[in-house]
Coordinates of C-alpha atoms and ligand atoms in Angstrom, one line a residue:
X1 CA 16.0 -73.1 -57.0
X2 CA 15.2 -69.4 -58.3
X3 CA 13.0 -69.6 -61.5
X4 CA 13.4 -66.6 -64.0
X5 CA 10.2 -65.4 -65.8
X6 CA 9.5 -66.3 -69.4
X7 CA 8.4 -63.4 -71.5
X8 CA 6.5 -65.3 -74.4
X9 CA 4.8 -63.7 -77.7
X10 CA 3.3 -65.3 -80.8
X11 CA 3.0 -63.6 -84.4
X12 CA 1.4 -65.3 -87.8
X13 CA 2.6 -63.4 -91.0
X14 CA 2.0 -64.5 -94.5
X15 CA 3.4 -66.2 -97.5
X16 CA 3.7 -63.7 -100.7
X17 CA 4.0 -64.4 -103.9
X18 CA 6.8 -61.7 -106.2
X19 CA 5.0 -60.8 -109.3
X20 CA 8.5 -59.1 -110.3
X21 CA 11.1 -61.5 -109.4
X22 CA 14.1 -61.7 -106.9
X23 CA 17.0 -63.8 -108.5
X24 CA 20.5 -62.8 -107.4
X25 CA 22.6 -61.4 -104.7
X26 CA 24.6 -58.3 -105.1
X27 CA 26.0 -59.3 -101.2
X28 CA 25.7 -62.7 -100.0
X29 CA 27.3 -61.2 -96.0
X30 CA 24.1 -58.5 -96.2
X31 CA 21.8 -60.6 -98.2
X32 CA 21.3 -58.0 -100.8
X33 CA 19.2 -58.3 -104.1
X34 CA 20.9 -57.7 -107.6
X35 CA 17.4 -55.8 -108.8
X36 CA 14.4 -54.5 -107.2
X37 CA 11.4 -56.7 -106.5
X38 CA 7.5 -57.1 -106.0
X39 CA 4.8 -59.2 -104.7
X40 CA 1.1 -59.8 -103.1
X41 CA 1.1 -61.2 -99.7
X42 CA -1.5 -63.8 -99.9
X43 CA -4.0 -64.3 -97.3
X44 CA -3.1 -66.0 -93.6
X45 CA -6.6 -67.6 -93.2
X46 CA -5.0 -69.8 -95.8
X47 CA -1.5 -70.0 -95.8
X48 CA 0.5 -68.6 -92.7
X49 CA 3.2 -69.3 -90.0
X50 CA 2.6 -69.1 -86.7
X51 CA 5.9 -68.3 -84.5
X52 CA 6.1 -68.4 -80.9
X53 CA 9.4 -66.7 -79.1
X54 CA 10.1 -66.7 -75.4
X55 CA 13.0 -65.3 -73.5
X56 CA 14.1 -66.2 -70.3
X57 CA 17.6 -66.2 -67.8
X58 CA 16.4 -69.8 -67.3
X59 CA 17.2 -70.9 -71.1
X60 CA 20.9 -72.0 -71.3
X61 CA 20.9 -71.8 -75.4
X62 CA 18.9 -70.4 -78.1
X63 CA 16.6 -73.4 -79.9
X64 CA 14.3 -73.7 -82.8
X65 CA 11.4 -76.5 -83.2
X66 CA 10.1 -76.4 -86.8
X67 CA 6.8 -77.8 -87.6
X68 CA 7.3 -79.4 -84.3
X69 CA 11.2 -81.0 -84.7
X70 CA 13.9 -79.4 -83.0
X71 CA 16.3 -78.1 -85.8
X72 CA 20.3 -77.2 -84.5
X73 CA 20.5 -73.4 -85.1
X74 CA 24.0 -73.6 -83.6
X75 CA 25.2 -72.4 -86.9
X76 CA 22.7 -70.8 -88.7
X77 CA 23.7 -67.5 -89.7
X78 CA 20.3 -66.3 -90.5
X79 CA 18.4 -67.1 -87.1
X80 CA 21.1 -65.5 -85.8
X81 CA 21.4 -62.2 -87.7
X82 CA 17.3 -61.9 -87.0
X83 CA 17.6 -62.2 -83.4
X84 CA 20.6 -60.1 -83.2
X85 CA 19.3 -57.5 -85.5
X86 CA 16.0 -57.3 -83.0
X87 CA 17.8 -57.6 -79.8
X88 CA 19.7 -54.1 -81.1
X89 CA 16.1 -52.2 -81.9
X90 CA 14.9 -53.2 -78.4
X91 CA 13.1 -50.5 -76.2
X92 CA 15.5 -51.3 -73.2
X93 CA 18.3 -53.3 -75.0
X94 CA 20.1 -54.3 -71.6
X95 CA 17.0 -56.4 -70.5
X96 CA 17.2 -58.3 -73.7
X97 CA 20.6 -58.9 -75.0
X98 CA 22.2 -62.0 -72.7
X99 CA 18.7 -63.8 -72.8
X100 CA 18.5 -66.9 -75.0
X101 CA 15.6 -67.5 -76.8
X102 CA 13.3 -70.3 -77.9
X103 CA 11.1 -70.5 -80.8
X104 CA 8.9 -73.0 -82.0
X105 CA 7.0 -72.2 -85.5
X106 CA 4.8 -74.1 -87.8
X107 CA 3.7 -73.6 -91.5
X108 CA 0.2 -74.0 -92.2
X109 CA 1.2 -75.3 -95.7
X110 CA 4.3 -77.3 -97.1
X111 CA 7.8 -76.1 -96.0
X112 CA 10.7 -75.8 -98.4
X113 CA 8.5 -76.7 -101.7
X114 CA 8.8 -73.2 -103.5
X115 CA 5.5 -71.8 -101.7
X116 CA 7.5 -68.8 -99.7
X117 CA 7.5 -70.9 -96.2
X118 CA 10.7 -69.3 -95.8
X119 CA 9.5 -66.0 -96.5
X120 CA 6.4 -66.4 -94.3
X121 CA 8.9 -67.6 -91.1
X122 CA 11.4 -65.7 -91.0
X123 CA 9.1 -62.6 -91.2
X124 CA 7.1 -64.5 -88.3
X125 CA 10.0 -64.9 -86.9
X126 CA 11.1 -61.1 -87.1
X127 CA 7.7 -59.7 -86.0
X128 CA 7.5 -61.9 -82.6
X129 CA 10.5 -61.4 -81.4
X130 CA 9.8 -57.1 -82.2
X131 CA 6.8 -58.0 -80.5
X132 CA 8.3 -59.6 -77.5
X133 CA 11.2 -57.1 -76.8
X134 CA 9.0 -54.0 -78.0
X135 CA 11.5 -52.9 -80.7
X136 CA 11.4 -50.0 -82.1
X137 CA 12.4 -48.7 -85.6
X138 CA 14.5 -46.0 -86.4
X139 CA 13.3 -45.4 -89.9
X140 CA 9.8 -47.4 -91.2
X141 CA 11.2 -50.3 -92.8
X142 CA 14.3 -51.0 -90.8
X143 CA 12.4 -54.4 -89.5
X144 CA 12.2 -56.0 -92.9
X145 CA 16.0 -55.3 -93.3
X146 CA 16.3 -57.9 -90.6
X147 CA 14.3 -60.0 -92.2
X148 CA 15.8 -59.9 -95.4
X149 CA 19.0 -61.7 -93.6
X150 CA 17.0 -64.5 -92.9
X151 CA 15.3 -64.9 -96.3
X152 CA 15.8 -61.8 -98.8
X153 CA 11.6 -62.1 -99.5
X154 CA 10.7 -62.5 -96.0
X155 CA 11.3 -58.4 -96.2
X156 CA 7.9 -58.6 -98.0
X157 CA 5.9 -60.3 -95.6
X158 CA 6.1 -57.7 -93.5
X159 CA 3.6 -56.0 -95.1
X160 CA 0.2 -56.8 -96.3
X161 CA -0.8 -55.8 -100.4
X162 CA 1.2 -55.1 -102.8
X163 CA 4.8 -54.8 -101.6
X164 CA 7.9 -54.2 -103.3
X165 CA 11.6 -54.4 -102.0
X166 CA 13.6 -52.4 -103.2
X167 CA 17.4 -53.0 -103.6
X168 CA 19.5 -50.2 -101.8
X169 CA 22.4 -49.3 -102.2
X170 CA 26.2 -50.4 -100.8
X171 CA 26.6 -47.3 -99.1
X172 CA 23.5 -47.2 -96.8
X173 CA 22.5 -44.1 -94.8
X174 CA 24.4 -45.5 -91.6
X175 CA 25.6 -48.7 -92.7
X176 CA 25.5 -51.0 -95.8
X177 CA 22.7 -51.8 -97.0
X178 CA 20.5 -50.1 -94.4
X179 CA 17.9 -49.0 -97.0
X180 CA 17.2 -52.6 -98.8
X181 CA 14.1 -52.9 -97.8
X182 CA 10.3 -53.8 -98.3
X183 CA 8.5 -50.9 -98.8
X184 CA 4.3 -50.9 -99.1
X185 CA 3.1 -50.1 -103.0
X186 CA -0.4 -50.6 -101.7
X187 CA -2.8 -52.2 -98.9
X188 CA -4.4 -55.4 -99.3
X189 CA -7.6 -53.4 -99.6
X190 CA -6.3 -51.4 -102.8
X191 CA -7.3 -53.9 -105.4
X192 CA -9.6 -56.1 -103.1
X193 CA -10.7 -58.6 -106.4
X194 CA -7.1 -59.8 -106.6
X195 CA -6.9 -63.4 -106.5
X196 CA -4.3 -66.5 -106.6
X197 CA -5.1 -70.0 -107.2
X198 CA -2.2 -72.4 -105.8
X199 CA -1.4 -75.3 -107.8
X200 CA 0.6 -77.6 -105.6
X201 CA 2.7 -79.8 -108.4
X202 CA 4.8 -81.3 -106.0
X203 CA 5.4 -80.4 -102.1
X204 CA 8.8 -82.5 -102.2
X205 CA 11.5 -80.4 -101.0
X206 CA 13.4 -78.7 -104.2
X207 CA 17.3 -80.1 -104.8
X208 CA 18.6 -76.8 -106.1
X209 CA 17.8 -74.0 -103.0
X210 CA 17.0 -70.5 -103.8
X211 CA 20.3 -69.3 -102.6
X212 CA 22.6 -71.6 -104.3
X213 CA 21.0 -71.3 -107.8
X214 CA 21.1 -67.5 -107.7
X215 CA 24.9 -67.8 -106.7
X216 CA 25.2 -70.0 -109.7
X217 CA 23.1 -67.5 -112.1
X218 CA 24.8 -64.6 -110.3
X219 CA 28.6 -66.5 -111.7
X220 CA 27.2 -67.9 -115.0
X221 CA 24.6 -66.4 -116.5
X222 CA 24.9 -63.5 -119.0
X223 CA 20.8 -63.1 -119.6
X224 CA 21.1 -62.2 -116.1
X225 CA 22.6 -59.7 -116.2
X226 CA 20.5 -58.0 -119.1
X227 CA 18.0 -59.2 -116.8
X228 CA 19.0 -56.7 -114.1
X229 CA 20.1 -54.0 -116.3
X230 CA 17.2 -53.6 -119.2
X231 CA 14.4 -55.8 -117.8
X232 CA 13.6 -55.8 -114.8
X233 CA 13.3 -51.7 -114.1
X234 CA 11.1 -51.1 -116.5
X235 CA 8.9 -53.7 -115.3
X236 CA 8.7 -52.8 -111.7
X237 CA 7.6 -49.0 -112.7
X238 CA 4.5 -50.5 -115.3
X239 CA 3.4 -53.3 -112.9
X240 CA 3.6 -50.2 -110.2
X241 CA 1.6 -48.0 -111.6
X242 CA -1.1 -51.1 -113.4
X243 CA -1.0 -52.2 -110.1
X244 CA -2.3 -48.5 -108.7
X245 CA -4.8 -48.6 -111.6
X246 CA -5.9 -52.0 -111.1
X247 CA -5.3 -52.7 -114.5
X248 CA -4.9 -56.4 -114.9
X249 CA -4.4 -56.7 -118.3
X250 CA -1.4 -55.1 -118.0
X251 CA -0.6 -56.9 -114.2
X252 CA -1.5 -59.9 -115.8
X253 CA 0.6 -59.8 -119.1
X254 CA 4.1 -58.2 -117.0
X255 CA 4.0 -61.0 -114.2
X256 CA 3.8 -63.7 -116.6
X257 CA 6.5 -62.3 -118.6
X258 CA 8.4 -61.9 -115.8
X259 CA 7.9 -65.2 -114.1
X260 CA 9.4 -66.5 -117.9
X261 CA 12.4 -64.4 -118.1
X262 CA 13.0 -65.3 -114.3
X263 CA 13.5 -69.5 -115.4
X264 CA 14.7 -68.8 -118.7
X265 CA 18.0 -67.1 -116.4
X266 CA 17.5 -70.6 -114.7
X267 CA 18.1 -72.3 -118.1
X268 CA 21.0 -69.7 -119.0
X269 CA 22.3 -70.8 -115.8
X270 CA 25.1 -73.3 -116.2
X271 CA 25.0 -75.8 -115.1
X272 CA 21.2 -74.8 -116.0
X273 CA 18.6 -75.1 -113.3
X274 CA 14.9 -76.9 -113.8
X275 CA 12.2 -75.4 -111.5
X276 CA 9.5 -76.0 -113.8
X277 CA 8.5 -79.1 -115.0
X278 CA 6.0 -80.8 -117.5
X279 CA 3.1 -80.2 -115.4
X280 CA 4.5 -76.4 -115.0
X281 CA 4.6 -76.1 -118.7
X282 CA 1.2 -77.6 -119.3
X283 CA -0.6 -74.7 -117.0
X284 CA 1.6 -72.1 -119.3
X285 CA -0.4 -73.6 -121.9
X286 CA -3.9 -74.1 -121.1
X287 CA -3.7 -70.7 -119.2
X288 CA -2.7 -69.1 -122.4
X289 CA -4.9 -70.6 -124.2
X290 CA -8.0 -69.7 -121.9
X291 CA -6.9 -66.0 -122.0
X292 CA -6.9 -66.1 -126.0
X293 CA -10.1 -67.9 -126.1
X294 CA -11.3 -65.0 -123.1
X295 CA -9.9 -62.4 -126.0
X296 CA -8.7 -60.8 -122.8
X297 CA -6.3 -61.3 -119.4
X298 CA -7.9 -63.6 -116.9
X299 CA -5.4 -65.2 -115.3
X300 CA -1.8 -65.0 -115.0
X301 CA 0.3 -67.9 -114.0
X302 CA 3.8 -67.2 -111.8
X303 CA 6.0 -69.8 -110.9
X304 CA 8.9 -69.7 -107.8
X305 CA 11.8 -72.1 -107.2
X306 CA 10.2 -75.0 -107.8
X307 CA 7.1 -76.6 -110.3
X308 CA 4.3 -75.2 -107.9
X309 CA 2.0 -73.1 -110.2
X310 CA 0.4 -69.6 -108.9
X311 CA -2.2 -68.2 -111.3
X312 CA -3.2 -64.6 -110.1
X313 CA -7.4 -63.7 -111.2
X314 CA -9.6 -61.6 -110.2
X315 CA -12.9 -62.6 -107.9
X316 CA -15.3 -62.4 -111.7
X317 CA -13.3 -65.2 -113.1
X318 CA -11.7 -67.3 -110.1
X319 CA -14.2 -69.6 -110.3
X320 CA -14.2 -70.3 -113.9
X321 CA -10.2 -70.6 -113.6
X322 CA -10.4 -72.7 -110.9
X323 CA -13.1 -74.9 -112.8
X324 CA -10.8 -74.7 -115.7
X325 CA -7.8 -76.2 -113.8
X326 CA -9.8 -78.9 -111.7
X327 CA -11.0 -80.5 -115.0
X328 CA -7.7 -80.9 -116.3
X329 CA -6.3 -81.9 -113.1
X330 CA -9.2 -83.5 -111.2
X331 CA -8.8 -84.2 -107.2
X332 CA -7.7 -87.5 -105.9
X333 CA -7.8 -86.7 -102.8
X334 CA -10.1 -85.2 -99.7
X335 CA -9.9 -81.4 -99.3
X336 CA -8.1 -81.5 -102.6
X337 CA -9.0 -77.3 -102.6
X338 CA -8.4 -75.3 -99.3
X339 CA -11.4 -73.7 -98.9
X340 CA -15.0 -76.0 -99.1
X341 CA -17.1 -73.0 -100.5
X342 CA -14.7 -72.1 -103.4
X343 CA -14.4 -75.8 -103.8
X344 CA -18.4 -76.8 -104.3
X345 CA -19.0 -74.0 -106.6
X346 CA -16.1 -74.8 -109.0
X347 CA -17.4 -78.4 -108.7
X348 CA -20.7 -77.3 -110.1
X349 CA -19.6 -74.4 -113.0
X350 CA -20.1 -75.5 -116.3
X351 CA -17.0 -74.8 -118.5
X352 CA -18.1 -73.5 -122.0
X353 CA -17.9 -76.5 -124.9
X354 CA -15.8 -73.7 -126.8
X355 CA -13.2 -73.0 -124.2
X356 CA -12.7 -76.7 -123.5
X357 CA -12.3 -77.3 -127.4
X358 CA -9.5 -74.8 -127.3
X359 CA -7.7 -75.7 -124.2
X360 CA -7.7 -79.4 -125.1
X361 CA -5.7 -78.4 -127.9
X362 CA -2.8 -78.4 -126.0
X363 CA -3.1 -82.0 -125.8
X364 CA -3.9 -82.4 -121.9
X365 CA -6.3 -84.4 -120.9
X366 CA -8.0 -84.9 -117.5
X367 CA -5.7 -87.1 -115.6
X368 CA -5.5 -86.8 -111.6
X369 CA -2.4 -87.2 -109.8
X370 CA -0.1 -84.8 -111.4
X371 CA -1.8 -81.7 -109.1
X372 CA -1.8 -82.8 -105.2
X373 CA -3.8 -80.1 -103.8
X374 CA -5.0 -76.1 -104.8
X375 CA -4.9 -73.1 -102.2
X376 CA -7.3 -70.5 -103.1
X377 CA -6.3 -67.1 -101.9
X378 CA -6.5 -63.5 -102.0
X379 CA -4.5 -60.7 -100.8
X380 CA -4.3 -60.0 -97.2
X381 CA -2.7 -58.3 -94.0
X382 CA 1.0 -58.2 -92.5
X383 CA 1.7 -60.0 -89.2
X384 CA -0.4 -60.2 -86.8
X385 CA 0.2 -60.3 -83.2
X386 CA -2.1 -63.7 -81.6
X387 CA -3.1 -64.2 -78.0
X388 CA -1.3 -66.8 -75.3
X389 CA -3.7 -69.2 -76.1
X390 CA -2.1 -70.0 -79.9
X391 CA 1.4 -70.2 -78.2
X392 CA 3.4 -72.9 -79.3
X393 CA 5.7 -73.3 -76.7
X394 CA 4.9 -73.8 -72.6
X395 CA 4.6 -70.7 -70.7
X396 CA 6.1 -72.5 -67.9
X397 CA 8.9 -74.5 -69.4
X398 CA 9.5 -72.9 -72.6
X399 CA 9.8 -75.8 -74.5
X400 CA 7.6 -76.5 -77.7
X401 CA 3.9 -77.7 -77.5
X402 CA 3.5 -77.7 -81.1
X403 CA 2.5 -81.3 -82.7
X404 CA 2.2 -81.5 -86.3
Ligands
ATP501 N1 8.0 -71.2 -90.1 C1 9.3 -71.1 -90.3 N2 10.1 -70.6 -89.3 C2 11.4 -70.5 -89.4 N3 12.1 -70.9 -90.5 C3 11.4 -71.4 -91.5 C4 10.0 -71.6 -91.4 N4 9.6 -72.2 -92.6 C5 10.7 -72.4 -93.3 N5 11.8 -71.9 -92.7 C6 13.1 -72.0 -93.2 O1 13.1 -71.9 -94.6 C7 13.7 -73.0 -95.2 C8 12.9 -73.3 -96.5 O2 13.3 -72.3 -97.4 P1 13.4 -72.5 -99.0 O3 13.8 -71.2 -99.6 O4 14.2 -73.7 -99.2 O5 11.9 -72.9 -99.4 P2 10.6 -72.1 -99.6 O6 10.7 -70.8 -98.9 O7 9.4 -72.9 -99.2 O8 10.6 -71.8 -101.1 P3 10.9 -70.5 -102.0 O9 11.6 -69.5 -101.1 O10 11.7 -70.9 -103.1 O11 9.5 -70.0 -102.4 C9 13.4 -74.1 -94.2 O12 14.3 -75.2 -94.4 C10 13.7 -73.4 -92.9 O13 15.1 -73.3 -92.6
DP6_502 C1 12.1 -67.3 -106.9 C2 11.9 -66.4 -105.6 O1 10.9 -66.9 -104.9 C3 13.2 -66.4 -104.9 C4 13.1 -66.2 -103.4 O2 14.4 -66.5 -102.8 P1 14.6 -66.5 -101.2 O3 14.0 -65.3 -100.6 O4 14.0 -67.8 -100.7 O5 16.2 -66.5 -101.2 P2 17.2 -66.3 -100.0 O6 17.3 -64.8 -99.8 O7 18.5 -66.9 -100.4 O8 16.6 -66.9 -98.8 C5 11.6 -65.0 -106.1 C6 11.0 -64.0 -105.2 O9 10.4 -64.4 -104.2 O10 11.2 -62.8 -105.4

């Protein structure tokens, strides 16, 4: 028996979070938004994936393992329009293109609950298999079109800071769609204060997916489309330029609003669609009402497809936010916050007497339960290329090694 090699790389890349929202398709085939978008990749020493691909004559099919379980990719469009789309930017094509591949990826949070874990592996996903067959791009960019097929805001995390995707056009420059793509606003070192504070409502996977309510929206809803047309430009050029001028007043004030005309298109939607829920609501509440006791932006909440709550800060008062949000939603459970350090000092702040006397006017009160766990997070890198020894599949046998 001749054994073939197996050529083997491993990439992390990270979660982000869109400040100005993606909701619709302008083409479902090229996986094309119906406005522009933006985001902050978050930090991969907290959240990340961590994809290993391997290629080898020896493999008789191409297989995913996700968080450790074997999933059937025989029909999944989007695994196959990333692997295909990388295969074609390969330095030496020929070597590549009848290999099968394996991949075995993890999430180093909870997958499919509205925290970006699609986002974060398909770019993963992207990056080590460019990695692996040493792709090169013809224009900068052209590797987060791939990754938009997979997941339209996996085109962000290919890039660290602040990044925005922008839609493209029909026409392309040498085929459709060719210049929908994530392009940098700024690096992760721009604004280095930037911080988010992840309030993980529920890590159940969501019942309506992000790509059948926006088909919905896209067919139903008429705020959508005023959405598209008078909203949403506007907004990317002042969160843009507040963005530049680390102005987070203005950061602050345009992501909320966004984040409320993104699920008030889910409620125009019909059948209408419920990310948020109570819990959702209540964090609207008490962070408004911490910013007008504050006189002043301090935190701006964002919310996804699903009742997970992301409140961006910045380093002065992420404590105080954080000590805000753990009285009203006290831990119940070990390593309830990510990171032990963060943790222990928001344990010991003392809230101010005339803060907590306006927040508790929005009737909550301190129950635990109704928050599983908080991620604490600030803006970080793109991929990032990892040694053999974080592979998660066998160098010798090419099967996954990964065990939840
Ligand atoms: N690490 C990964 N590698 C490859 N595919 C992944 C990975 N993580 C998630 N996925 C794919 O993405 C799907 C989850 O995407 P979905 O959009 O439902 O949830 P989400 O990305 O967590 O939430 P949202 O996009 O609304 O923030 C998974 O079922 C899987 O197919
Ligand atoms: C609400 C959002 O998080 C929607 C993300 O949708 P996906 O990128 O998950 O959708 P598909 O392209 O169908 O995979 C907003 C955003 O991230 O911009």
């Amino acid at each position: 028996m001749t054994s073939s090699p197996i050529y083997i790389a491993t990439v992390s890349a990270p979660t982000n979070i869109a400040c100005i929202k993606y909701w619709g398709k302008a083409d479902a085939h090229y996986n094309t938004p119906t406005n522009d978008s933006v985001s902050v990749t978050l930090d991969q020493a907290d959240l990340k994936a961590v994809t290993t691909v391997a290629a080898s004559a020896s493999f008789t099919n191409d297989r995913l393992w996700l968080n450790g379980v074997e999933e059937d990719v025989s029909q999944n469009k989007r695994f196959r329009a990333c692997i295909d789309g990388v295969k074609a930017l390969a330095k030496e094509p020929e070597r590549w293109k009848d290999l099968f591949v394996h991949v075995s990826s993890y999430n180093t949070f909870p997958t499919a609950a509205g925290l970006a874990s699609s986002a974060a592996g398909y770019a993963a996903l992207v990056a080590a298999l460019a990695e692996l067959m040493d792709a090169q791009e013809e224009y900068v960019g052209q590797l987060s079109t791939i990754a938009r097929q997979g997941s339209g805001s996996a085109c962000r995390s290919l890039y660290g800071g602040f990044v925005a995707w922008k839609q493209g056009t029909a026409a392309g420059n040498k085929s459709p769609w060719d210049n929908s793509m994530a392009v940098q606003i700024a690096t992760e070192q721009h604004w280095p204060e930037i911080r988010a504070l992840i309030l993980v409502v529920s890590d159940a996977k969501k019942d309506t997916s992000s790509t059948a309510g926006m088909s919905t929206s896209v067919a139903t809803s008429t705020l959508l489309q005023h959405r598209i047309k008078s909203v949403v430009p506007e907004r990317m050029e002042a969160i843009e330029k507040a963005f530049l001028a680390k102005d987070f007043e203005a950061f602050g004030q345009l992501t909320m609003k966004d984040s409320n005309s993104f699920h008030a298109v889910c409620m125009d939607t019909y059948p209408p669609i419920f990310y948020m829920n109570d819990i959702s609501r209540m964090v609207v509440r008490i962070v408004h009402a911490y910013n007008a006791w504050a006189g002043d932006i301090r935190a701006a909440y964002t919310f996804d497809a699903g009742p997970n709550a992301v409140l961006y800060t910045l380093e002065q008062y992420a404590v105080e936010i954080g000590a805000l949000m753990l009285h009203y939603f006290p831990a119940d459970s070990e390593n309830y916050i990510n990171r032990s350090d963060y943790a222990n000092e928001v344990a010991a702040f003392e809230l101010d007497s005339a803060l907590l006397a306006a927040t508790d006017k929005t009737g909550r009160s301190p129950t635990a339960g109704d928050v599983k766990r908080m991620y604490y997070t600030q803006s970080g890198p793109g991929p990032q290329v990892l040694d053999m020894d974080q592979a998660n599949l066998d160098p010798t046998t090419g099967l996954n090694t990964y065990a939840p």
